[in-house]
Amino acid sequence: MEQATGYWELGMFSDAWDTVELLPPDEKTESPVLDLRLRILTALAQWELGEQIANLLLHAGDDERRTVARFHHARARSFWQCERYDDARREFRRAVEAWLEVRREFDDDDLTALFRD
C-alpha cells in the first residue's frame, strides 16, 4: 500500500493501480485501499469503475467521503467539457451530497455549470 501511495503521489497512476492489484484479495476491499483506488481512477478518468468504488465508500469515514466528492466533482467537469450539462449538474450535486465542503473547491465555471438552464 505504501508503494502504491508513493506512485500515486508521483503521478504514476498506472503503476499505482498495478501495485494495488498485487495486494491480497481481502486487503483490496479495505477502506484505505478503496480510497486510493478511487483517487487513482479519478486521475485516470475511469468513471465507470470509479462509480462502483464511490458507491462503496459513500458511507465510510470523512476522508473517504471527501474522495468520493472529488471523484464526482472531476466527473462533473468532464461531462461539462463534453457539453453534457444535465449529467454535469447531477455529478456536481452528488459531490455536494457526499461531502458538503467540496463546494469550497468549486470555481466559477463549476457554479455556472450547476446553475445553467
GROMACS .gro file of C-alpha atoms in nm, residues 11-63:
model
   53
   11GLY     CA    1   0.159   1.096  -1.067
   12MET     CA    2   0.242   0.743  -1.179
   13PHE     CA    3  -0.121   0.637  -1.172
   14SER     CA    4  -0.099   0.319  -1.379
   15ASP     CA    5   0.191   0.196  -1.166
   16ALA     CA    6  -0.009   0.278  -0.853
   17TRP     CA    7  -0.305   0.079  -0.986
   18ASP     CA    8  -0.085  -0.217  -1.079
   19THR     CA    9   0.068  -0.218  -0.732
   20VAL     CA   10  -0.272  -0.214  -0.563
   21GLU     CA   11  -0.376  -0.505  -0.782
   22LEU     CA   12  -0.093  -0.711  -0.632
   23LEU     CA   13  -0.242  -0.684  -0.281
   24PRO     CA   14  -0.412  -0.990  -0.135
   25PRO     CA   15  -0.785  -1.000  -0.222
   26ASP     CA   16  -0.901  -0.939   0.137
   27GLU     CA   17  -0.693  -0.619   0.159
   28LYS     CA   18  -0.832  -0.477  -0.166
   29THR     CA   19  -1.171  -0.416  -0.004
   30GLU     CA   20  -1.042  -0.221   0.297
   31SER     CA   21  -1.145   0.146   0.305
   32PRO     CA   22  -0.793   0.294   0.272
   33VAL     CA   23  -0.724   0.076  -0.032
   34LEU     CA   24  -1.060   0.159  -0.191
   35ASP     CA   25  -0.994   0.527  -0.121
   36LEU     CA   26  -0.660   0.509  -0.302
   37ARG     CA   27  -0.815   0.314  -0.587
   38LEU     CA   28  -1.081   0.584  -0.631
   39ARG     CA   29  -0.817   0.859  -0.633
   40ILE     CA   30  -0.625   0.667  -0.900
   41LEU     CA   31  -0.939   0.612  -1.109
   42THR     CA   32  -1.026   0.981  -1.080
   43ALA     CA   33  -0.681   1.075  -1.209
   44LEU     CA   34  -0.718   0.826  -1.495
   45ALA     CA   35  -1.076   0.941  -1.571
   46GLN     CA   36  -1.203   0.584  -1.536
   47TRP     CA   37  -1.557   0.684  -1.445
   48GLU     CA   38  -1.747   0.355  -1.464
   49LEU     CA   39  -1.524   0.156  -1.230
   50GLY     CA   40  -1.484   0.466  -1.015
   51GLU     CA   41  -1.860   0.488  -0.977
   52GLN     CA   42  -1.871   0.138  -0.830
   53ILE     CA   43  -1.599   0.217  -0.576
   54ALA     CA   44  -1.753   0.556  -0.495
   55ASN     CA   45  -2.079   0.380  -0.405
   56LEU     CA   46  -1.890   0.151  -0.167
   57LEU     CA   47  -1.713   0.443   0.002
   58LEU     CA   48  -2.010   0.676   0.031
   59HIS     CA   49  -2.093   0.552   0.380
   60ALA     CA   50  -1.736   0.531   0.506
   61GLY     CA   51  -1.548   0.796   0.705
   62ASP     CA   52  -1.491   1.163   0.633
   63ASP     CA   53  -1.171   1.109   0.434
   0.00000   0.00000   0.00000
